[in-house]
XYZ file of C-alpha atoms in Angstrom:
485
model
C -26.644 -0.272 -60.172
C -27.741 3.555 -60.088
C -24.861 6.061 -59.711
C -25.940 9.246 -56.915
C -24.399 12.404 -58.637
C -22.163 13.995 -56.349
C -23.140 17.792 -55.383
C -20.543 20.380 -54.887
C -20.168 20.513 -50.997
C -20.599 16.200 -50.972
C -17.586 16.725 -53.818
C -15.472 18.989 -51.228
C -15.964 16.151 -48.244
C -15.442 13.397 -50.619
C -11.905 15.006 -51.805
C -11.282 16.072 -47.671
C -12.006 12.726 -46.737
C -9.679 11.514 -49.208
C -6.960 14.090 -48.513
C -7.010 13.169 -44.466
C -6.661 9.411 -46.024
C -3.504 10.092 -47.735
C -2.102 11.897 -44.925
C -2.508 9.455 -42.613
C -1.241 7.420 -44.790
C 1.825 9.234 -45.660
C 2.427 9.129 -41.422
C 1.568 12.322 -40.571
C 1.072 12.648 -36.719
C -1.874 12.280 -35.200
C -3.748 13.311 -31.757
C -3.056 11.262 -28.807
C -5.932 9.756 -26.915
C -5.129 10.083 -23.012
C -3.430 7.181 -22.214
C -4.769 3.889 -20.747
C -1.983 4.350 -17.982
C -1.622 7.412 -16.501
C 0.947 8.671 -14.309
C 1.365 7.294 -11.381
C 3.846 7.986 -8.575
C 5.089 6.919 -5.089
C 7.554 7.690 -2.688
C 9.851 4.739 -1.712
C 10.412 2.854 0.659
C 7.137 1.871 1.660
C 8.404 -0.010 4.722
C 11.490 -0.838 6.199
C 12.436 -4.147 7.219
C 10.307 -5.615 5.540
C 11.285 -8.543 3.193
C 9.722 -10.599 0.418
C 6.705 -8.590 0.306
C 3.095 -9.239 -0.584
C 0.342 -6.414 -1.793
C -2.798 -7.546 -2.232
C -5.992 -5.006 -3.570
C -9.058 -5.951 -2.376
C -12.332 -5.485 -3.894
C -13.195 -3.622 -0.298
C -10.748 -0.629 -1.215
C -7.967 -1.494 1.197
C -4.948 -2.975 0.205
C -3.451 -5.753 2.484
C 0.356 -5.505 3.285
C 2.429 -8.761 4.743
C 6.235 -9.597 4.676
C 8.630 -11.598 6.472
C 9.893 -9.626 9.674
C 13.768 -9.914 10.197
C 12.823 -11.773 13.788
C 11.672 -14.481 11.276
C 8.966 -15.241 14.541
C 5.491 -14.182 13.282
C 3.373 -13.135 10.372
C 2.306 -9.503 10.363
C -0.593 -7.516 8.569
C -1.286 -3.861 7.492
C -3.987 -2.423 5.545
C -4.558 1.318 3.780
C -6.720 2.193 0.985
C -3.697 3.578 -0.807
C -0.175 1.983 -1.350
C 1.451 4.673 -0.420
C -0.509 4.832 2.997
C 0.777 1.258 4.188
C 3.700 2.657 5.071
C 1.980 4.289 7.937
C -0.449 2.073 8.425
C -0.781 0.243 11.991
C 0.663 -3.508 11.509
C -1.041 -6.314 13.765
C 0.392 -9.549 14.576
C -2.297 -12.286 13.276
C 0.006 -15.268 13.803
C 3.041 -16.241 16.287
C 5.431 -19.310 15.636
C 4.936 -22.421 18.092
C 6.908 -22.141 20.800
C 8.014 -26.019 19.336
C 7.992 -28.136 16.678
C 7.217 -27.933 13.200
C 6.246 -24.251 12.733
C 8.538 -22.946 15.197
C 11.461 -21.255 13.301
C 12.488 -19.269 10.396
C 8.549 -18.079 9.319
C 9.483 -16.821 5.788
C 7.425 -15.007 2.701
C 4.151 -14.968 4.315
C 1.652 -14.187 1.330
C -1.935 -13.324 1.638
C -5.213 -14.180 -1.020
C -8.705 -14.081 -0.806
C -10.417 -17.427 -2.627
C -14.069 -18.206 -2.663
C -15.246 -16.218 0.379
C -12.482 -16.520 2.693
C -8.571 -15.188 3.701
C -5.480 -17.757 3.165
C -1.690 -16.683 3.702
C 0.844 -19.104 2.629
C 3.971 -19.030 4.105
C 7.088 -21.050 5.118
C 8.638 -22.414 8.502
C 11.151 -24.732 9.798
C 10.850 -26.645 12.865
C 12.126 -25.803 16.693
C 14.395 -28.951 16.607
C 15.661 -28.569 12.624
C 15.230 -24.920 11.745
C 16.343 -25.594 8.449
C 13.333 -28.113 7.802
C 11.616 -25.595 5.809
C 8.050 -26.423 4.610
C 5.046 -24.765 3.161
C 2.038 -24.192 5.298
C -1.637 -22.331 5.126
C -3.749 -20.341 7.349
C -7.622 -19.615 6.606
C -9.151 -16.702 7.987
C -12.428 -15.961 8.254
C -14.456 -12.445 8.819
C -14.378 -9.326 5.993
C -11.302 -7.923 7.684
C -8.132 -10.206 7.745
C -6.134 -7.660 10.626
C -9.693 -9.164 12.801
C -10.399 -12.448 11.666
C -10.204 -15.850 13.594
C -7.786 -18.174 11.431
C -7.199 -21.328 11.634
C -4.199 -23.568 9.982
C -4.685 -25.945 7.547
C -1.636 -27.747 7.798
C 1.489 -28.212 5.665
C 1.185 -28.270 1.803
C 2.151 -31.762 0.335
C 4.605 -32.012 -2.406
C 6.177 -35.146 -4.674
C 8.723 -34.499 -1.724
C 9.814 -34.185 1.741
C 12.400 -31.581 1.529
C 13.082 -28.244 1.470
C 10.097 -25.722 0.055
C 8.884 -22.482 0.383
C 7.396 -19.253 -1.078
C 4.051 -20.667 -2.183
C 2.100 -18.254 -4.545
C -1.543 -19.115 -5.889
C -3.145 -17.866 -9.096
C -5.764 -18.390 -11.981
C -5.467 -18.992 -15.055
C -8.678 -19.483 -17.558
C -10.471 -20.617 -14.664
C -7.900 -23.243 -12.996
C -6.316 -22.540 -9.403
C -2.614 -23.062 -9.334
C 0.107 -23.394 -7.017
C 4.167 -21.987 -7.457
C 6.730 -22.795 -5.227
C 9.532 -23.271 -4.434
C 11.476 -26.439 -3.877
C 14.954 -28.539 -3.330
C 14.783 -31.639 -5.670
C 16.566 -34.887 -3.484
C 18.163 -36.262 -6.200
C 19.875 -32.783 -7.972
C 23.178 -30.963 -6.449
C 20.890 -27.593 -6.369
C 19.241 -25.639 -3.822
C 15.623 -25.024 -5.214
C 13.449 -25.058 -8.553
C 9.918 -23.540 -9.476
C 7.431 -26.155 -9.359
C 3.472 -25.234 -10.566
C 1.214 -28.183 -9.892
C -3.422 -27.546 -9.901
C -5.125 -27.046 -6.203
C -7.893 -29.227 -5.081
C -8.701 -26.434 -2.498
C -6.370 -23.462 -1.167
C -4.165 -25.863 0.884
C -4.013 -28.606 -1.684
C -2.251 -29.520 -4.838
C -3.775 -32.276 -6.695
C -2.091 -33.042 -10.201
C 1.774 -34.298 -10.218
C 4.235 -31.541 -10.187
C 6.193 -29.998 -12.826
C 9.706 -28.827 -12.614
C 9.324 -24.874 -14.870
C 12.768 -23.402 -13.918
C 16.275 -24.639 -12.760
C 19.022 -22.504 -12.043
C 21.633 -23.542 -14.613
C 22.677 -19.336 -16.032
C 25.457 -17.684 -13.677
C 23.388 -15.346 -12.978
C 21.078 -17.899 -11.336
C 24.008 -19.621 -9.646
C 25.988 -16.829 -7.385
C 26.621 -17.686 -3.761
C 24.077 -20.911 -4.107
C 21.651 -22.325 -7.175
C 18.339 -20.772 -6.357
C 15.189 -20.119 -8.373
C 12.325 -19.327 -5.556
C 9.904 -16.759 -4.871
C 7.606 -17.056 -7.924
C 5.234 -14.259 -8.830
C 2.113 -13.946 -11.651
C 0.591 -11.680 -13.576
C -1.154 -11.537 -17.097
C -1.900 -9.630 -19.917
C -2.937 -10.018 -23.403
C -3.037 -13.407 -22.911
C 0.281 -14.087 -21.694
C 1.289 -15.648 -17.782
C 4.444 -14.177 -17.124
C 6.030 -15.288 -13.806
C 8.846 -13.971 -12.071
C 11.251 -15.215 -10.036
C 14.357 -14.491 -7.564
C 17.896 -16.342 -8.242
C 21.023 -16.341 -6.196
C 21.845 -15.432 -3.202
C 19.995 -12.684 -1.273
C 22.691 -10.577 -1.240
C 23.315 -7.880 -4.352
C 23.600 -10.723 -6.381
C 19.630 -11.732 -5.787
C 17.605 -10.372 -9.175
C 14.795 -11.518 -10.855
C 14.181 -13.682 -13.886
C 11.170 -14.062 -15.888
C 9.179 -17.111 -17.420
C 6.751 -16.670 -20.566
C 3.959 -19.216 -21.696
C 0.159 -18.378 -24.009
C -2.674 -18.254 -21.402
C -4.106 -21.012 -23.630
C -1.013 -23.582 -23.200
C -0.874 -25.979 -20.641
C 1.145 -24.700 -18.206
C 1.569 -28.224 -16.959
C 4.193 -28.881 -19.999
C 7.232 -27.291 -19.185
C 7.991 -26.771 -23.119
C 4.856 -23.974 -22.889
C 7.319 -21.972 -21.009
C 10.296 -20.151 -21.596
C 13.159 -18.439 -19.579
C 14.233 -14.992 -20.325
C 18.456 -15.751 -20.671
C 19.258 -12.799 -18.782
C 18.027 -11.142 -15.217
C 15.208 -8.713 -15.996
C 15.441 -6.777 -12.966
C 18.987 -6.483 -11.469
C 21.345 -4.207 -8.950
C 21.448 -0.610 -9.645
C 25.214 1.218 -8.797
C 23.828 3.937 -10.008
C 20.855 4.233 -7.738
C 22.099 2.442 -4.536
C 19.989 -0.396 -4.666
C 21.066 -3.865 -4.272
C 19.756 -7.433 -4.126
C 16.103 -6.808 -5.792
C 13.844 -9.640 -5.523
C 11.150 -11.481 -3.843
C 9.071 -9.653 -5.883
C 4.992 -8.996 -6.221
C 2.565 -7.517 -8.315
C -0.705 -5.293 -6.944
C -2.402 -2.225 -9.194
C -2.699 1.466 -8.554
C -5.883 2.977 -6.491
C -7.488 3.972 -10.243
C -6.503 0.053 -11.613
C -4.607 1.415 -14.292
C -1.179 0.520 -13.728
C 0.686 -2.605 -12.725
C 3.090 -1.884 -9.858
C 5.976 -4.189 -8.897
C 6.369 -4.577 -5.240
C 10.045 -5.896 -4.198
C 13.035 -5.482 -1.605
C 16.386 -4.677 -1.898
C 18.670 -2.784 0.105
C 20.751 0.887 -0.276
C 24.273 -0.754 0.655
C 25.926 -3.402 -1.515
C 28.658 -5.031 1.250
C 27.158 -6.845 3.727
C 28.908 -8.819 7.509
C 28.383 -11.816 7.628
C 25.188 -13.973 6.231
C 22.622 -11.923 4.416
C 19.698 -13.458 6.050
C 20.913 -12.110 9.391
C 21.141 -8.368 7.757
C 18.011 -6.780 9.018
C 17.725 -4.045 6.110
C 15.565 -5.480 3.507
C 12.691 -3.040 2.582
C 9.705 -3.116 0.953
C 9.590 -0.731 -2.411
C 7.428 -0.317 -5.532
C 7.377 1.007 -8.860
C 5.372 1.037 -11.932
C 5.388 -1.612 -14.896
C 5.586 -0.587 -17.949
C 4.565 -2.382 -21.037
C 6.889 -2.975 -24.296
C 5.204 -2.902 -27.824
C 5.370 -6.759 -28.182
C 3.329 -7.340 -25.192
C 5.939 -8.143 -22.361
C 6.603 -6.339 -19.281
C 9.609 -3.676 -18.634
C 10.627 -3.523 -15.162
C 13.437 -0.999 -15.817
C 15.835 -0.623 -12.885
C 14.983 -0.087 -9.013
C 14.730 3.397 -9.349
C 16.376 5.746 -6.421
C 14.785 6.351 -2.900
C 12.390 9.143 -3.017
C 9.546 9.937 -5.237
C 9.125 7.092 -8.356
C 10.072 8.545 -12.118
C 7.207 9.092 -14.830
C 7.488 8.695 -18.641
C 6.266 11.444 -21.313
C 4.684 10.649 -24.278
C 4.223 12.950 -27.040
C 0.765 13.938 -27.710
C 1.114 14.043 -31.079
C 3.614 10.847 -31.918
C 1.727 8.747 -28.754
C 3.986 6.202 -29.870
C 6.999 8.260 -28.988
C 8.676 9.158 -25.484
C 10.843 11.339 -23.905
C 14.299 10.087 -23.751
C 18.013 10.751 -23.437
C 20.490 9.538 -26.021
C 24.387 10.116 -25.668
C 22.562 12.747 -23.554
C 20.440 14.408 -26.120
C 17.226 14.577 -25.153
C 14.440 13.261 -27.859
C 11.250 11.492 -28.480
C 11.618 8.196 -29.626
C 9.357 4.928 -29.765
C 10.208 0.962 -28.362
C 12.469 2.563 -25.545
C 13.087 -1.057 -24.187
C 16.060 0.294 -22.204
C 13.356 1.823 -19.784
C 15.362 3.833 -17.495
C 16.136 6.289 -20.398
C 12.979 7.511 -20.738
C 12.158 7.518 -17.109
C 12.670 11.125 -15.048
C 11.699 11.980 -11.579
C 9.465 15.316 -11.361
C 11.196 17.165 -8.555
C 11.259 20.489 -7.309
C 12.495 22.926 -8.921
C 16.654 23.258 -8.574
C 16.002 27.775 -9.436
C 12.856 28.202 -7.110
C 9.473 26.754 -5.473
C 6.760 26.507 -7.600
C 8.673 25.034 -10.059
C 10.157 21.845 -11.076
C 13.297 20.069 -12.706
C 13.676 16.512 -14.769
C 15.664 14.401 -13.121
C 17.191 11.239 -15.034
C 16.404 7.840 -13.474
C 19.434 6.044 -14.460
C 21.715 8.789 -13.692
C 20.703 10.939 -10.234
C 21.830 14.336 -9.821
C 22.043 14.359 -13.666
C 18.573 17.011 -15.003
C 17.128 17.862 -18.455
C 18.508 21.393 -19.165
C 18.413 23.818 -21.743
C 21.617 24.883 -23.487
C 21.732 27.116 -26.549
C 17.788 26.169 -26.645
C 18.470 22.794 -26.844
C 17.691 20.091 -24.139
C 20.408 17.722 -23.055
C 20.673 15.714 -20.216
C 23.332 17.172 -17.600
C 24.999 16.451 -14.573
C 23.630 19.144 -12.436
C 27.264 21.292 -11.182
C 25.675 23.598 -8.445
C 25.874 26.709 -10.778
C 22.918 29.392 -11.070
C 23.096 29.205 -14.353
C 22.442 24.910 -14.748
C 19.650 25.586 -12.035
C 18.015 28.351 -14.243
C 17.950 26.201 -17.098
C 17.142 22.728 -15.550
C 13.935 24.487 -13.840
C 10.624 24.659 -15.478
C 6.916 25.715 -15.035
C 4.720 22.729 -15.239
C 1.623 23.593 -17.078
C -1.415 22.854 -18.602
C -0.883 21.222 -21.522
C -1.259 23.580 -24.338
C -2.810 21.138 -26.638
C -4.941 18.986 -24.471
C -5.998 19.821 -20.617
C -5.375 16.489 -19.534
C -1.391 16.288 -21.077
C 1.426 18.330 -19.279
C 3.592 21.080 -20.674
C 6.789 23.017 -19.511
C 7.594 26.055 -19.739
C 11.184 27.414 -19.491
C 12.210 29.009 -15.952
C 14.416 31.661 -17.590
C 12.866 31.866 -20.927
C 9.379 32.662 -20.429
C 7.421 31.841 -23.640
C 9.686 29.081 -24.453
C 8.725 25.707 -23.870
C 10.095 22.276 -24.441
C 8.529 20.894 -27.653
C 10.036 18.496 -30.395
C 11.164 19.395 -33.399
C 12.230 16.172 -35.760
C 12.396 14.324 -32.789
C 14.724 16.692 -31.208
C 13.854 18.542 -28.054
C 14.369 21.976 -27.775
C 13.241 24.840 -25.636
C 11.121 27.551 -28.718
C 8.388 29.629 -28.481
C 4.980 28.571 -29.567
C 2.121 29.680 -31.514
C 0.973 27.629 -34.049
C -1.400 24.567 -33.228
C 1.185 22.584 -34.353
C 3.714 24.028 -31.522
C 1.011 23.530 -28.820
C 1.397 19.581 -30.157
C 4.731 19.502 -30.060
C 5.278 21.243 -26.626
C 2.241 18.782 -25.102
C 3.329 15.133 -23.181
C 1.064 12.785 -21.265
C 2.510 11.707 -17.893
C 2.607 8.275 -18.070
């Protein structure tokens, strides 16, 4: 084999390309590429009395909006091209209960799909003369626009039983329709389990049922033994579905079930049961009872966004379902490192929190520890690394950090180093909480900030540490550049 002799400039890239080998090697940082998931925020809630709410993006740019009313006496529909616009948006009426008989009371989690050309909304209903004979039922709609289309009703979907079922929710998986529901099995002392069985068509299951989830965890088991309101989505070839337990009061959270795309989620052993509520009450931010959850995307398709209700008060009179205050909020997913999905905490009313990631360590995000604030990587305990961009607390034009997991506490500088503080009405904690978003100084499309009463100075990290420091190097324009996220 014949050996090319090297010539002096191919010798100095050969030894470069080596050098930026080892230096990668040895971990030293490297640029960011924009992230997949850019920030995106919203302003909550998006409706109010609204319960056990369903978003659906369709491919006509509107996203459709439906949720059991607290009259619990029709199904309603709204439609805006942006998420943030339903909660304007015009509502129509596109179904009324029957004035008797089956269909004629307690019209619950009404959810609406598009499958093979047409509209379908599955929802629940008891009867005028047993309003607790609650059963599953379909309507089809046909025409482009669902708030204007002629439906018709399909009837009542057929389980193994004749009891007690509700909160149907359809999905695909590698090409097969299924069905998840809800439903109260005769023979246990329990008031409903997740069931998945195949669809024939959109109002018909055709292979035997299978039992996924039972409430047997105590936090599945306050106030009555519930697992209902199952809800889908996928990634990286995982079907997670979530699901509400307990009573819909603040106990009511949400626990998740895993299984591989490729499984068959017909086996109950393909799926397992988180041991502990991944979405729960938040004390901190006033919101109680989340659940009934769905998923829809952002307008650019970027980001999974949870869509739930809960309510701002904790004690309730009398029974829950007669408490008219459920509404209708959202907030982004996020994604952990092995693949599964963060839901954090229901953040506080108001605009949604973002995440920073360091444009340099892209791994790495912005977070408070013991009130330090840092960059650090596999944040699973979300809400640390979560802030809501406010205005300013020193003057307009200008903005201030605010801590998802503890409002009313901001990012501030102290002694050029940035803690997380409880903000105590001073001049001198609004000075320092308040920054100058700008530009990010290393890359356009990133997000810097510059200090309010320091001009020059701008948070950066420094071993991981954040501080408030003049820049000048391209190294400092790294450090002092995030991504909203």
């Amino acid at each position: 084999m014949r050996h090319k002799r090297l010539t002096a400039p191919r010798l100095l890239l050969a030894v470069l390309v080596a050098l930026a080998a080892c230096l990668v090697g040895t971990g030293a940082p490297a640029q960011a590429a924009v992230p997949d998931s850019p920030g995106v925020t919203y302003t909550n809630p998006i409706a109010e009395k609204r319960a056990d709410p369903h978003i659906f993006k369709h491919t006509d740019g509107y996203y459709y909006f439906t949720a059991t009313v607290p009259e619990y006496d029709r199904i309603v529909l709204r439609r805006a091209t942006t998420i943030q616009g339903l909660k304007s948006a015009p509502e129509t009426t596109i179904w009324t209960k029957h004035a008797s008989g089956v269909m004629g009371a307690h019209i619950w989690a009404p959810e609406i799909h598009f499958i093979d050309g047409k509209w379908y909304v599955y929802f629940a209903a008891g009867a005028t003369n047993d309003i607790w004979a609650i059963r599953m039922y379909v309507l089809e709609g046909t025409g482009a626009n669902p708030l204007t289309a002629a439906w018709t009703e399909k009837g009542q979907i057929k389980t193994q039983w004749e009891s007690f079922s509700l909160d149907a929710t359809t999905f695909v998986v590698n090409g097969v329709r299924y069905l998840a529901w809800a439903q109260r099995d005769p023979s246990v002392n329990n008031n409903t389990d997740v069931y998945l069985a195949k669809m024939a068509n959109p109002w018909t299951i055709t292979s035997t049922p299978v039992m996924l989830s039972r409430p047997t965890y105590s936090w599945e088991t306050v106030g009555f033994k519930v697992n209902e309101g199952p809800a889908v989505i996928q990634r990286g070839g995982k079907v997670f579905m979530t699901y509400s337990a307990s009573a819909t009061d603040s106990n009511y959270c949400l626990g998740m079930l895993t299984a591989s795309a490729s499984a068959d989620l017909l086996n109950q052993a393909s799926w397992s049961k988180s041991p502990t509520p991944v979405f729960a009450s938040s004390a901190a931010t006033s919101q109680y009872g989340p659940g009934h959850n769905s998923f829809t995307v952002s307008e650019d398709g970027k980001s999974d966004i949870l869509v739930y209700h809960d309510r701002d008060y904790k004690d309730i009179s009398g029974d829950p379902l007669n408490d008219p205050n459920r509404r209708t909020r959202v907030q982004k997913v996020y994604w952990n490192a092995d693949g599964t999905p963060n839901f954090g905490i229901p953040v506080a009313d108001g605009v949604t929190p973002q995440r920073f990631s360091s444009y340099n360590f892209p791994d790495r995000f912005i977070r408070h520890y013991d009130y330090r604030a840092r960059i650090e990587a596999n944040v699973t305990k979300l809400a640390d690394s979560q802030f809501r961009v406010v205005p300013g607390l020193a003057g307009s034009g200008t903005v201030s950090l605010e801590s998802a997991n503890f409002p009313g506490y901001y990012l501030r500088h102290k002694n050029f180093e940035v803690w997380l503080e409880k903000n105590d009405g001073s001049a001198q904690f609004a000075s320092d909480a308040t920054f100058h978003r700008r530009v990010g100084l290393a890359d356009s499309a990133g997000v810097s900030y510059e200090s309010y009463n320091y001009p020059g100075r701008y948070v950066r990290h420094w071993e991981y540490l954040l501080n408030v420091q003049a820049v000048s190097t391209s190294t400092d324009r790294a450090d002092a550049t995030f991504y909203a996220q």
